[in-house]
Coordinates of N, CA and C in Angstrom, one line a residue:
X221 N 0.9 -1.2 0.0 CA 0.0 0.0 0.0 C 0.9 1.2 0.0
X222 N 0.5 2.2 -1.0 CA 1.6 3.5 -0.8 C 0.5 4.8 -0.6
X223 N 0.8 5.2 0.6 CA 0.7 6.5 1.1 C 0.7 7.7 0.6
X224 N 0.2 8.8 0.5 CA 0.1 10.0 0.2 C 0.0 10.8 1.1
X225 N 1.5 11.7 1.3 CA 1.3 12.8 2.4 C 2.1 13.8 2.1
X226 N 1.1 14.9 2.0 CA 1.6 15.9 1.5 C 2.2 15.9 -0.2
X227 N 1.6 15.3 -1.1 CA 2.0 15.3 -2.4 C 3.1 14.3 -2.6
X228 N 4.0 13.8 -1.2 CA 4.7 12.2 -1.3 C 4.0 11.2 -1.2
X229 N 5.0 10.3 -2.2 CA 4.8 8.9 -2.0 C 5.4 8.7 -1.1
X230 N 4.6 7.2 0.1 CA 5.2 7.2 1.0 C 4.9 5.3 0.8
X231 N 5.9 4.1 1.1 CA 5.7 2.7 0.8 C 5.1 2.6 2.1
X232 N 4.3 1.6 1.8 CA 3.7 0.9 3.8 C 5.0 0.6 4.0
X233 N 4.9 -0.3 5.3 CA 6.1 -1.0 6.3 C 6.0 -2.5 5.6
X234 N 4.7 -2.9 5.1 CA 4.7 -4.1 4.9 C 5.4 -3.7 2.9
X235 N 5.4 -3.1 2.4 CA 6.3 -3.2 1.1 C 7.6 -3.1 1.4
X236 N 7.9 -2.4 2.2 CA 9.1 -1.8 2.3 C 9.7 -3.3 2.7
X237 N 9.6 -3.9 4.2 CA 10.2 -4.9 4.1 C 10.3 -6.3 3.2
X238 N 9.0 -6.0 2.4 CA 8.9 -7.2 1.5 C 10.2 -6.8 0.0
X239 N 10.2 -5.6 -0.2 CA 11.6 -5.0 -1.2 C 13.0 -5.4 -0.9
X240 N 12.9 -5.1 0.9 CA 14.5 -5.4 1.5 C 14.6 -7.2 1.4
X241 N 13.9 -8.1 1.2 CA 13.5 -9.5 1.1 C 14.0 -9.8 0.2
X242 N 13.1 -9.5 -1.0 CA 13.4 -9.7 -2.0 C 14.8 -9.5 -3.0
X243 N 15.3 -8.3 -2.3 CA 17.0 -8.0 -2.6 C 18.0 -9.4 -2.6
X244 N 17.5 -9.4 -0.7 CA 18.8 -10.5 0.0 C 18.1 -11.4 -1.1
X245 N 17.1 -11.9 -1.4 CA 16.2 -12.9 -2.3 C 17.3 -13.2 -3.4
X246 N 17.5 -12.3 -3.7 CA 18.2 -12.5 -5.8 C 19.9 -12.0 -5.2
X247 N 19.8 -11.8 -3.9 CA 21.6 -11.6 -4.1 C 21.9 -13.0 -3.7
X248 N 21.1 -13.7 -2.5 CA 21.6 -15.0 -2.5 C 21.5 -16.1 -3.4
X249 N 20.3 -16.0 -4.6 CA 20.2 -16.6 -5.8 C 21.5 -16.5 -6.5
X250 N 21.7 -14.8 -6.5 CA 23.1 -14.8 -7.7 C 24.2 -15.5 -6.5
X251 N 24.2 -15.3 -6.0 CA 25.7 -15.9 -4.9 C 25.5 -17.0 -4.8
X252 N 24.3 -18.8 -4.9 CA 24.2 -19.6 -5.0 C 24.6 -19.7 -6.5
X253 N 23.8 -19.3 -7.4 CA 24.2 -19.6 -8.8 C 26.1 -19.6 -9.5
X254 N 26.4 -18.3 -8.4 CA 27.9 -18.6 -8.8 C 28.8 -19.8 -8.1
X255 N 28.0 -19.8 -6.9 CA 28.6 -21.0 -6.3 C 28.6 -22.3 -7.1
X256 N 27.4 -22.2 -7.6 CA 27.0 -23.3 -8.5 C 27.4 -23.7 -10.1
X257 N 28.2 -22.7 -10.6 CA 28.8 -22.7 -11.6 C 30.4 -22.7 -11.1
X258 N 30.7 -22.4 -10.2 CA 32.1 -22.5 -9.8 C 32.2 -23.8 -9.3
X259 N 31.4 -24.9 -8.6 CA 31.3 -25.9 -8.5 C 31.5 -27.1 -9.9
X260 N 30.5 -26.2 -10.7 CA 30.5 -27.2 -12.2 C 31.8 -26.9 -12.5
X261 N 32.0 -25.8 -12.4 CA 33.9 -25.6 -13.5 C 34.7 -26.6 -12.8
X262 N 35.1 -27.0 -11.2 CA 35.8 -27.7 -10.6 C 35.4 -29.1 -10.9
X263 N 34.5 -29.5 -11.2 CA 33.9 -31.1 -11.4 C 34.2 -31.0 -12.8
X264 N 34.4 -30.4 -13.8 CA 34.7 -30.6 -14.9 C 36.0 -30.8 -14.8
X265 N 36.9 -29.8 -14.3 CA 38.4 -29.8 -14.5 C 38.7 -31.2 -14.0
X266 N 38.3 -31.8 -12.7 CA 38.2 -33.2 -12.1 C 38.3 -33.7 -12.9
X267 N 36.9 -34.2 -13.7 CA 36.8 -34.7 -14.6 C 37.8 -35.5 -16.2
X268 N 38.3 -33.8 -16.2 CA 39.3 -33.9 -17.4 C 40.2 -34.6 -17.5
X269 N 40.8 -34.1 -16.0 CA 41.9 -34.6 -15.1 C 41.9 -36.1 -14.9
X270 N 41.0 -36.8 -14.5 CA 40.3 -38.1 -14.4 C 40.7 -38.9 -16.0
X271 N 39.9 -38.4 -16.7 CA 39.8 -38.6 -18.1 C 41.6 -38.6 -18.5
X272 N 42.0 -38.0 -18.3 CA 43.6 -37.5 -19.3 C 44.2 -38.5 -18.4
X273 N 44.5 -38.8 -16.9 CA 44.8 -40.0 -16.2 C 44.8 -41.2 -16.6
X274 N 43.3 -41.3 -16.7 CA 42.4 -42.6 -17.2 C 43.4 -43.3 -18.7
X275 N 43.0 -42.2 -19.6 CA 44.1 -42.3 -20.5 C 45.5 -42.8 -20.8
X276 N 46.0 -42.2 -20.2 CA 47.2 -42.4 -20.1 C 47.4 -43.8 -19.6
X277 N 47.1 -44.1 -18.3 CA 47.0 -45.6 -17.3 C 46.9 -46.9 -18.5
X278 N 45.8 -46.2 -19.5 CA 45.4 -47.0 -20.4 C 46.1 -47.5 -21.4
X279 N 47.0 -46.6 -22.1 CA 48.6 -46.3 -22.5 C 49.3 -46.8 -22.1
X280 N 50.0 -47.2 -20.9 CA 50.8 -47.2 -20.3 C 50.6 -48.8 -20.2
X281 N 49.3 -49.1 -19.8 CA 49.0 -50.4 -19.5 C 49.0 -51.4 -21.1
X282 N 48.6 -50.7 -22.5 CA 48.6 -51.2 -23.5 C 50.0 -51.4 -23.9
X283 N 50.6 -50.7 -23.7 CA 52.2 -51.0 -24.4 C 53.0 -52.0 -23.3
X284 N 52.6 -52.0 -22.5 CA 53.3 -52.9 -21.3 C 52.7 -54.0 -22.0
X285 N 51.4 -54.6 -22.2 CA 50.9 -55.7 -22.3 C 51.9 -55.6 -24.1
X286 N 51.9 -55.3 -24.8 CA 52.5 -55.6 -26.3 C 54.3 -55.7 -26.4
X287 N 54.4 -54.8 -25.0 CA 56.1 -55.6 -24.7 C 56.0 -57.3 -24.6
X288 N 55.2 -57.3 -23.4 CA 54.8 -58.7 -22.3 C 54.8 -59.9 -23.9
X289 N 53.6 -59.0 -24.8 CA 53.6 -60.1 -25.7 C 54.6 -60.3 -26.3
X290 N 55.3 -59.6 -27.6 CA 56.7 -59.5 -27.7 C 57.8 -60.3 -27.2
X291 N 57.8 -60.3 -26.1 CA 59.2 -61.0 -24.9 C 58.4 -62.5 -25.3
X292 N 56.9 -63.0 -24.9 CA 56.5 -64.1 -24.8 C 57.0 -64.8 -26.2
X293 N 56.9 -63.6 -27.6 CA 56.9 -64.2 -28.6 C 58.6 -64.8 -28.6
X294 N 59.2 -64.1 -28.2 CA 60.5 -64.2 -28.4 C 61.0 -65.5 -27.8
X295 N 60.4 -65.4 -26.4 CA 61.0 -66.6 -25.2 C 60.6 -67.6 -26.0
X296 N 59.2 -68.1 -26.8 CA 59.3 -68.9 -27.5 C 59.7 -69.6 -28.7
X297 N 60.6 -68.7 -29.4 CA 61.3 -68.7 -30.9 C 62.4 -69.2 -30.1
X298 N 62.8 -68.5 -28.9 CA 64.3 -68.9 -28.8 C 63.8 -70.9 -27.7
X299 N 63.1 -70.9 -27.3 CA 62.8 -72.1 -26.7 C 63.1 -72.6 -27.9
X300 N 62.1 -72.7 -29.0 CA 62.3 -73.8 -30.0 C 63.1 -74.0 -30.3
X301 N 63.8 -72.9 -30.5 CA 65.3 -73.0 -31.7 C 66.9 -73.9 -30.7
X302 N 66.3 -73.5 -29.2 CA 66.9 -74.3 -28.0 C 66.6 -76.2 -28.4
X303 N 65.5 -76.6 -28.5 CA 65.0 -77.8 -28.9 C 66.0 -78.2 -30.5
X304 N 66.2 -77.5 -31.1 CA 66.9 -77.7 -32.2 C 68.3 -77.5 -32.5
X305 N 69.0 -77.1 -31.3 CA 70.4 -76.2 -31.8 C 71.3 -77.8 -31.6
X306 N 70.7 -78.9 -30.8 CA 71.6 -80.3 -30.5 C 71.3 -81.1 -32.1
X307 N 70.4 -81.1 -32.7 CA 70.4 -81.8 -33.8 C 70.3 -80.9 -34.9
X308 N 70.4 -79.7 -34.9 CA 70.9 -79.2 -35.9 C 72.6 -78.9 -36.4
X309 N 72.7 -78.8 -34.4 CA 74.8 -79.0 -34.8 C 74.8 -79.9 -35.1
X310 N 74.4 -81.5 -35.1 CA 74.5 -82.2 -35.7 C 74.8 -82.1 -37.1
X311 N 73.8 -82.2 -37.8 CA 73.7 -81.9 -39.3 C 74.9 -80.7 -39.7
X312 N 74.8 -79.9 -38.8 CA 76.2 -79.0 -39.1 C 77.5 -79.8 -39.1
X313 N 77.8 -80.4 -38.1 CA 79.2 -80.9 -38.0 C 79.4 -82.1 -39.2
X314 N 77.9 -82.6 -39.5 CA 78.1 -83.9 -40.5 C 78.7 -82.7 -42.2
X315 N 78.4 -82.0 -42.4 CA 78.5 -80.9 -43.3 C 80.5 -80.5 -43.4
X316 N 80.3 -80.0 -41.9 CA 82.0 -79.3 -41.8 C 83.0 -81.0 -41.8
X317 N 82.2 -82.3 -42.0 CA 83.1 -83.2 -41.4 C 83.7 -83.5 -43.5
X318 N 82.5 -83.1 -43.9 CA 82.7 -83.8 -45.3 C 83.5 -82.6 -46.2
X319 N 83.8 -81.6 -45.4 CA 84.5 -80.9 -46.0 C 85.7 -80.8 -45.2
X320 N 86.0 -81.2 -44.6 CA 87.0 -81.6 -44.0 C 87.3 -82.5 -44.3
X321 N 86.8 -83.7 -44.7 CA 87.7 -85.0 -45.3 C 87.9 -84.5 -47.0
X322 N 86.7 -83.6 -48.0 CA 87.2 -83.6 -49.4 C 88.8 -82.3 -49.3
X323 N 88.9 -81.6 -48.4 CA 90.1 -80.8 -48.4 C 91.4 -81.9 -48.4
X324 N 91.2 -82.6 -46.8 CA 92.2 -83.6 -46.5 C 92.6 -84.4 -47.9
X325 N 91.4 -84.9 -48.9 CA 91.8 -85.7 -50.0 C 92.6 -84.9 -50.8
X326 N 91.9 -83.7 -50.9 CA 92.3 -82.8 -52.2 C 94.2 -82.3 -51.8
X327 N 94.0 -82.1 -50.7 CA 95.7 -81.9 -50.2 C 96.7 -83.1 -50.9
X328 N 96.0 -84.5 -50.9 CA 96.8 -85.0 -50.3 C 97.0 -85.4 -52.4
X329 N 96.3 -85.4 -53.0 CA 96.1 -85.4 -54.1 C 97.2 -84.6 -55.5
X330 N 97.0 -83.1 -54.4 CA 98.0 -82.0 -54.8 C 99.1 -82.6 -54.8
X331 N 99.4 -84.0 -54.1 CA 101.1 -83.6 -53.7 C 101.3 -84.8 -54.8
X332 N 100.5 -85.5 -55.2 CA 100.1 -87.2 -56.2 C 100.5 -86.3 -57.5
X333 N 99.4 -85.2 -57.9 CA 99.6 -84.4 -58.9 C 101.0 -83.8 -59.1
X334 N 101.5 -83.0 -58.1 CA 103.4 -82.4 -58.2 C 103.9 -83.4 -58.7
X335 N 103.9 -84.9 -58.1 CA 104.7 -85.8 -58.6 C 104.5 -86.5 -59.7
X336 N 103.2 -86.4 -60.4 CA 103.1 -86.6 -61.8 C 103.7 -85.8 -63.0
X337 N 103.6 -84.6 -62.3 CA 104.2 -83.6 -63.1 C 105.6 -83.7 -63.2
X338 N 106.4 -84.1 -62.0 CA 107.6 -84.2 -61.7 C 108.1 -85.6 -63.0
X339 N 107.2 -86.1 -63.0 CA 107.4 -87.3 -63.7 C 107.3 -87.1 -65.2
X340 N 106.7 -86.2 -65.4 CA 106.2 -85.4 -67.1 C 105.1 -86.4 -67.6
X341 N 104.2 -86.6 -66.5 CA 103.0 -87.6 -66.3 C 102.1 -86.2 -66.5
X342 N 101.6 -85.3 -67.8 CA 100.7 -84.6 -67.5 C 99.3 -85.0 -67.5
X343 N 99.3 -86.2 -68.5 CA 97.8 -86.8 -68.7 C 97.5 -87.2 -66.8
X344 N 97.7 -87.8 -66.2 CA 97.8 -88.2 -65.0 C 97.6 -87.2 -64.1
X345 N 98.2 -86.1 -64.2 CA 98.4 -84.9 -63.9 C 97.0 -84.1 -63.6
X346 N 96.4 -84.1 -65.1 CA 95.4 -83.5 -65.3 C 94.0 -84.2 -65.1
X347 N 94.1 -85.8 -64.8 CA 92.9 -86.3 -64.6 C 92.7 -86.1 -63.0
X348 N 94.1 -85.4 -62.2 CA 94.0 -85.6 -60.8 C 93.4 -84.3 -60.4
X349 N 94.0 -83.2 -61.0 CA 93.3 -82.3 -61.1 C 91.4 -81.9 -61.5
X350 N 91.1 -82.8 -62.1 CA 89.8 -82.8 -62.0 C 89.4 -83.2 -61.3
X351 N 89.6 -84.3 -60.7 CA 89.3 -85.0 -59.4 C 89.2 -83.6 -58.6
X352 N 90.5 -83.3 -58.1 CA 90.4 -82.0 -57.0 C 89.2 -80.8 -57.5
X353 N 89.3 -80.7 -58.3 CA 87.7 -79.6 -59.2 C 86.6 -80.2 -58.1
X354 N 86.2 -81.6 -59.1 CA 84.8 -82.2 -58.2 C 85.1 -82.2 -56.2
X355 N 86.0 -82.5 -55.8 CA 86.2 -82.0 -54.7 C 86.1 -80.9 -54.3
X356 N 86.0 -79.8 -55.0 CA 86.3 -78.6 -54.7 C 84.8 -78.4 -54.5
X357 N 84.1 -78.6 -55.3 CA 82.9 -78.3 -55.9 C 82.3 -79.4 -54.5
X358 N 82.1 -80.0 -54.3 CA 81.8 -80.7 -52.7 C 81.5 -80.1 -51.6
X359 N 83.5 -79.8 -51.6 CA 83.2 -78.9 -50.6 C 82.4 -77.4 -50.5
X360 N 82.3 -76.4 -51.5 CA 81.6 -75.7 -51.8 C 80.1 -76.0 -51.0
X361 N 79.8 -77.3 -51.7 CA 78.1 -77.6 -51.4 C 78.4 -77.8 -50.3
X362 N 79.0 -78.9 -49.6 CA 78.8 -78.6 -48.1 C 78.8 -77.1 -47.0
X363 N 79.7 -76.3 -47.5 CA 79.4 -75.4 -47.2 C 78.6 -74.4 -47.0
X364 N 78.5 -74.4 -48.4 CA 76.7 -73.4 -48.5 C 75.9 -74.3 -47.5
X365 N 75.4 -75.4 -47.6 CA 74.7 -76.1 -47.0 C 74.5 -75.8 -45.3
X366 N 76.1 -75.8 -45.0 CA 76.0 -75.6 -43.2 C 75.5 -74.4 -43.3
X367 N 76.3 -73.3 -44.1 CA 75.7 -71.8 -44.0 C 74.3 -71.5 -44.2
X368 N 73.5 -71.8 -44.8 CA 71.9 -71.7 -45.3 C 71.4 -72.7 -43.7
X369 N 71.8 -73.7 -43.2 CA 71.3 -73.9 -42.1 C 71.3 -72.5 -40.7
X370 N 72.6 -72.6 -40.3 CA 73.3 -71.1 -39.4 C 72.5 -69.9 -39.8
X371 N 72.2 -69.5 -41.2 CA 71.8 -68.5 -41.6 C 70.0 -68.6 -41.4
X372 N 69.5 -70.1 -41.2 CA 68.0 -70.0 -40.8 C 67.9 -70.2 -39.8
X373 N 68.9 -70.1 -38.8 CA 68.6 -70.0 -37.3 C 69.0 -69.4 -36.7
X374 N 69.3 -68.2 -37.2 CA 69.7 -66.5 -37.1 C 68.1 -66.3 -37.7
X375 N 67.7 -66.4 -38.4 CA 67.0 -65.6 -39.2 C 65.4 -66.0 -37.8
X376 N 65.3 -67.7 -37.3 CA 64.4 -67.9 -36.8 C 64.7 -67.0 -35.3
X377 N 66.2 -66.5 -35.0 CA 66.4 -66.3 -33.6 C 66.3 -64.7 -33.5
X378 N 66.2 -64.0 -34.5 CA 66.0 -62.5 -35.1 C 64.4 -61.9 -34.0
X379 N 64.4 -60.8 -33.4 CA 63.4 -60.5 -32.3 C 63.0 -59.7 -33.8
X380 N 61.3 -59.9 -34.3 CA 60.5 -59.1 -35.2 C 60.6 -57.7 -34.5
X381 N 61.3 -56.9 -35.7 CA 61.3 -55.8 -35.7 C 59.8 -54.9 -36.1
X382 N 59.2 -55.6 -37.1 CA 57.9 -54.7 -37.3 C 58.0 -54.0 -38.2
X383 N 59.2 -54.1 -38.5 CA 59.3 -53.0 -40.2 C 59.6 -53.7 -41.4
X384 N 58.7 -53.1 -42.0 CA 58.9 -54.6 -43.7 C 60.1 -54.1 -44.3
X385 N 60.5 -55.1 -45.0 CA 62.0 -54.8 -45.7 C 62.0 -56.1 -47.3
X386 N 62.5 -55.2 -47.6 CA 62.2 -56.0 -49.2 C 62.9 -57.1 -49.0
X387 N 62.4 -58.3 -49.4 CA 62.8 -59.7 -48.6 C 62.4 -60.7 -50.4
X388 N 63.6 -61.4 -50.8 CA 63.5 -62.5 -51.7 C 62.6 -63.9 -50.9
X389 N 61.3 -63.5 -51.7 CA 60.3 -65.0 -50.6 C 61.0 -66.2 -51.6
X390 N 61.7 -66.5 -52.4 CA 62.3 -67.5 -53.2 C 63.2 -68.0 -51.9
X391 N 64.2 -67.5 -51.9 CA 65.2 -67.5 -50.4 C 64.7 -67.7 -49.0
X392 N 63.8 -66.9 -48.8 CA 63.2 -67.4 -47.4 C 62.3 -68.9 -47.2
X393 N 61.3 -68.6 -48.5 CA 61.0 -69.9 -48.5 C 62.2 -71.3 -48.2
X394 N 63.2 -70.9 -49.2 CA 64.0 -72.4 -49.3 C 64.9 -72.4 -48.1
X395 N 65.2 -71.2 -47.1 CA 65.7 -71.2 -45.8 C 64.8 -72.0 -45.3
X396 N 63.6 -71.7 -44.6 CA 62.9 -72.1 -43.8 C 62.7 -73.6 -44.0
X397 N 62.6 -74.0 -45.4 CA 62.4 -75.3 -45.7 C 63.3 -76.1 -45.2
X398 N 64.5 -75.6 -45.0 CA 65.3 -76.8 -44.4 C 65.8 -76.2 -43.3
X399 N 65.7 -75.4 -42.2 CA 65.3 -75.2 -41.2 C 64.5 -76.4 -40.4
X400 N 63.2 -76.2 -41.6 CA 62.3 -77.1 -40.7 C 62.7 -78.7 -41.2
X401 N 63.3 -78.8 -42.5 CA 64.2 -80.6 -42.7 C 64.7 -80.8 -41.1
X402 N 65.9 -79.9 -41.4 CA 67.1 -80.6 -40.0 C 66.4 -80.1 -38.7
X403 N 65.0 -79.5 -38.9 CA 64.9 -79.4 -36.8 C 64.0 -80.7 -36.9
X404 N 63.2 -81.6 -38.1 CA 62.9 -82.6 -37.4 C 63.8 -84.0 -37.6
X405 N 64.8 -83.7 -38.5 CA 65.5 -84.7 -37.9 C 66.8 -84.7 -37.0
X406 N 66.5 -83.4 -36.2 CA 67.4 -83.4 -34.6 C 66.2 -84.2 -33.6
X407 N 65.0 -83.9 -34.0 CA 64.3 -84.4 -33.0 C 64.2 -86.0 -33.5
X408 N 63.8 -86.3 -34.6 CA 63.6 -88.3 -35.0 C 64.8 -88.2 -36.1
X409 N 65.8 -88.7 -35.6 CA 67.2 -89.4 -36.8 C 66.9 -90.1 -37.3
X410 N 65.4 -90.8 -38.2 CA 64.4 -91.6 -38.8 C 63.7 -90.7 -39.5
X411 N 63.9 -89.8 -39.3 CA 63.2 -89.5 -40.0 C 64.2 -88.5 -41.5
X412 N 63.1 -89.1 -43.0 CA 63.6 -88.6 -44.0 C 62.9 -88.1 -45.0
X413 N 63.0 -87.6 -45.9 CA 61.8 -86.6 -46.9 C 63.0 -86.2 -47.9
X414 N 62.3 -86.2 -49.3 CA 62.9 -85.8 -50.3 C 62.2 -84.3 -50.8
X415 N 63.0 -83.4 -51.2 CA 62.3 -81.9 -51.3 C 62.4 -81.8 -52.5
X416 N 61.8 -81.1 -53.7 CA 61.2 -80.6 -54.2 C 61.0 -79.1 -54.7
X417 N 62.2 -78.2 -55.0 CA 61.1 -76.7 -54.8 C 60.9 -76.4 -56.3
X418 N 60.1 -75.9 -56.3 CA 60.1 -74.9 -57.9 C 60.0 -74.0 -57.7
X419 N 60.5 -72.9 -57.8 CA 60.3 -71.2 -57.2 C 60.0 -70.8 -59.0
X420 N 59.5 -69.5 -58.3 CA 59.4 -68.7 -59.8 C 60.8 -67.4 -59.5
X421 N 61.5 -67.8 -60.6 CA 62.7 -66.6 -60.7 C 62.4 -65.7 -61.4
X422 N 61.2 -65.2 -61.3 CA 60.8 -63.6 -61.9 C 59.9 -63.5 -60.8
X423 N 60.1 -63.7 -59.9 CA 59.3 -63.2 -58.8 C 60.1 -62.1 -58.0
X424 N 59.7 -60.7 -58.3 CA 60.6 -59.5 -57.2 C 60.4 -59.3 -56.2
X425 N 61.7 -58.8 -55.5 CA 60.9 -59.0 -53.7 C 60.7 -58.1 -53.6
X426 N 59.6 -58.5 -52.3 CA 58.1 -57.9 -51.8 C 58.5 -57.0 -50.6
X427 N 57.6 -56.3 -49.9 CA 58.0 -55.3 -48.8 C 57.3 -56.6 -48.1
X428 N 58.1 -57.2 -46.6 CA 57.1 -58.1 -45.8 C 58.2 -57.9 -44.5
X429 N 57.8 -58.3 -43.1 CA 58.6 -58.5 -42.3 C 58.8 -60.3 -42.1
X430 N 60.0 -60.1 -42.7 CA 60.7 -61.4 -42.8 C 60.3 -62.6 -41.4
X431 N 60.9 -62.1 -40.4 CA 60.7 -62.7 -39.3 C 59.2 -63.8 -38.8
X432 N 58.2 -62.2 -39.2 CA 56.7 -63.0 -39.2 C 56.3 -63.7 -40.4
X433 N 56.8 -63.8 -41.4 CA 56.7 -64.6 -43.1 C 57.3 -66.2 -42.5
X434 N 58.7 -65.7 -42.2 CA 59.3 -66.9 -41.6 C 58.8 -68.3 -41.0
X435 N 58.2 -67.3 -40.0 CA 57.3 -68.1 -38.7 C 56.2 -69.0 -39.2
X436 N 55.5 -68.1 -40.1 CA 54.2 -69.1 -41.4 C 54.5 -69.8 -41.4
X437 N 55.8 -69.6 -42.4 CA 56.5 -70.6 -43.3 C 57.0 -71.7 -42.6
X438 N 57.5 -71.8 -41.7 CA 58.0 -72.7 -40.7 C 56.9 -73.6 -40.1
X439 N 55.7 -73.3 -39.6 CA 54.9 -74.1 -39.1 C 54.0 -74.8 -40.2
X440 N 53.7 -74.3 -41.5 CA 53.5 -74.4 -42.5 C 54.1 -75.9 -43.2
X441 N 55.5 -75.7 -43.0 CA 56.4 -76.4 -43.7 C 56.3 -77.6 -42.8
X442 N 56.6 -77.4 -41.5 CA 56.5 -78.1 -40.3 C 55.3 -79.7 -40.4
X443 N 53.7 -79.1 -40.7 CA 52.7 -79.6 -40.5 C 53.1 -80.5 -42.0
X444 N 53.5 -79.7 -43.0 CA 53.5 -80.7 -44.1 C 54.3 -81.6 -44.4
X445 N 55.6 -81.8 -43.8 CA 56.4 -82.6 -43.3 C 55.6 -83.6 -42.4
X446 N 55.2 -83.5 -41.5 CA 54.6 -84.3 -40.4 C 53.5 -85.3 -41.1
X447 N 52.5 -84.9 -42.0 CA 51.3 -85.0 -42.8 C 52.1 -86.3 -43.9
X448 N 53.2 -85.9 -44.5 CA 53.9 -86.7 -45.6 C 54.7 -88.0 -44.5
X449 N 55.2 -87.2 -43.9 CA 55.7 -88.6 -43.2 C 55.0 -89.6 -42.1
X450 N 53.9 -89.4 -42.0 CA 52.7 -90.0 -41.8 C 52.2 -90.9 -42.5
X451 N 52.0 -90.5 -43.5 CA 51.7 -91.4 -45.3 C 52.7 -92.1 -45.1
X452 N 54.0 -91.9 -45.0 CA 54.6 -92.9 -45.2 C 55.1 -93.9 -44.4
X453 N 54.6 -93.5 -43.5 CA 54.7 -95.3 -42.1 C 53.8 -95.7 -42.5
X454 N 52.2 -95.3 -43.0 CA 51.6 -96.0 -43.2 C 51.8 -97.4 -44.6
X455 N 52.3 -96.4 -45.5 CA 53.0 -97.3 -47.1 C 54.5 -97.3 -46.6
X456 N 54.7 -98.6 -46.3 CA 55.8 -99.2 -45.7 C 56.7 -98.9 -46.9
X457 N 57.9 -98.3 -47.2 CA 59.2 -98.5 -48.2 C 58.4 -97.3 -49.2
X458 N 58.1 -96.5 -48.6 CA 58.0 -95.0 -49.6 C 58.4 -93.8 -48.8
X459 N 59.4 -93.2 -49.8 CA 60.3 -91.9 -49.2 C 59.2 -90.7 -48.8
X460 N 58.8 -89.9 -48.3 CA 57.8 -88.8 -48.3 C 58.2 -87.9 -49.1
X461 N 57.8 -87.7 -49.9 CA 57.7 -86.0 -50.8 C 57.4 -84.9 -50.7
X462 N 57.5 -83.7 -50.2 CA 57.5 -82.7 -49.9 C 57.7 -81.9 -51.1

């Protein structure tokens, strides 16, 4: 109710303090509402903070588990290759032994040949000399042979790097292939298989990570080895073919 006195306005007592009410009314609204937004800013920041944590934890925990894997892959490449290194020195030493006895011949041959010569025996001379050739050429094979073994048990004991590299699959194939010959006959000295390859020599190498190509190829080769020489305990007096 507003008053008139004397040509003033005058508010009752009951406006007046319902105005002063109403003030503290909307100042404690605005002063809740800030509190209330300054609360949401802090729960968000939390939040983020949470989130960007969360994250990371999650990071941290992914690459830990893809080492974990990695190491597992590895402990098992090198286990195998542990199962294989007694019967594959084998097959190595039988390799270094046959080139060690065609040198021993070939030496001893050289000194048969000086004395043919000495004799002006050149026909004799020269047939001994070929002899030492096909010796020569022996040893050669044995060689490559131990090497292309050595060289696929580096190649199986190699930690996968992850990065492709232009890789001859002609070569790796025929690595791995006898890889997997002499690791099963370190494990059964009975066991025998005749190989087979036909590669295509216009085939260019490809970008691949060797290591994981390898590994295929190896269990691959493995199963089909096992499969053939199966067949053949069953057909008594047949070589397996691969």
């Amino acid at each position: 109710m507003v008053f008139n006195l004397g040509g003033s306005h005058f508010l009752s007592p009951c406006q007046f303090y319902l105005g002063i009410d109403s003030a503290y009314t909307n100042q404690e609204l605005n002063q809740k509402l800030v509190e209330v937004e300054t609360l949401s800013a802090e729960k968000q920041l939390l939040l983020a903070t949470q989130n960007e944590t969360l994250e990371r934890q999650v990071a941290e925990r992914t690459a830990a588990l893809k080492a974990s894997q990695a190491q597992l892959i590895q402990s098992e490449k090198l286990a195998s290759l542990g199962e294989l290194t007694a019967g594959i020195a084998h097959e190595i030493q039988n390799s270094l032994n046959f080139v060690d006895n065609f040198a021993e011949v070939s030496a001893e041959m050289l000194v048969e040949m000086d004395a043919e010569l000495d004799k002006g025996d050149v026909k004799e001379a020269k047939a001994i000399s070929a002899d030492i050739q096909q010796n020569l050429s022996k040893i050669n094979h044995h060689g490559q042979r131990a090497s292309a073994i050595v060289k696929g048990m580096l190649e199986h004991s190699r930690a996968s790097t992850g990065i492709k590299e232009l890789t001859d699959l002609n070569a790796l194939a025929d690595e791995y292939l006898r890889l997997a010959y002499h690791g099963l006959r370190a494990k059964d000295s009975t066991f025998n298989a005749m190989m087979e390859t036909h590669f295509d020599e216009s085939l260019p190498k490809v970008e691949v990570i060797p290591q994981d190509i390898g590994r295929v190829l190896l269990n691959l080769i493995n199963n089909a080895f096992y499969a053939v020489n199966e067949r053949a305990k069953q057909k008594m007096k047949v070589t397996p073919l691969l």
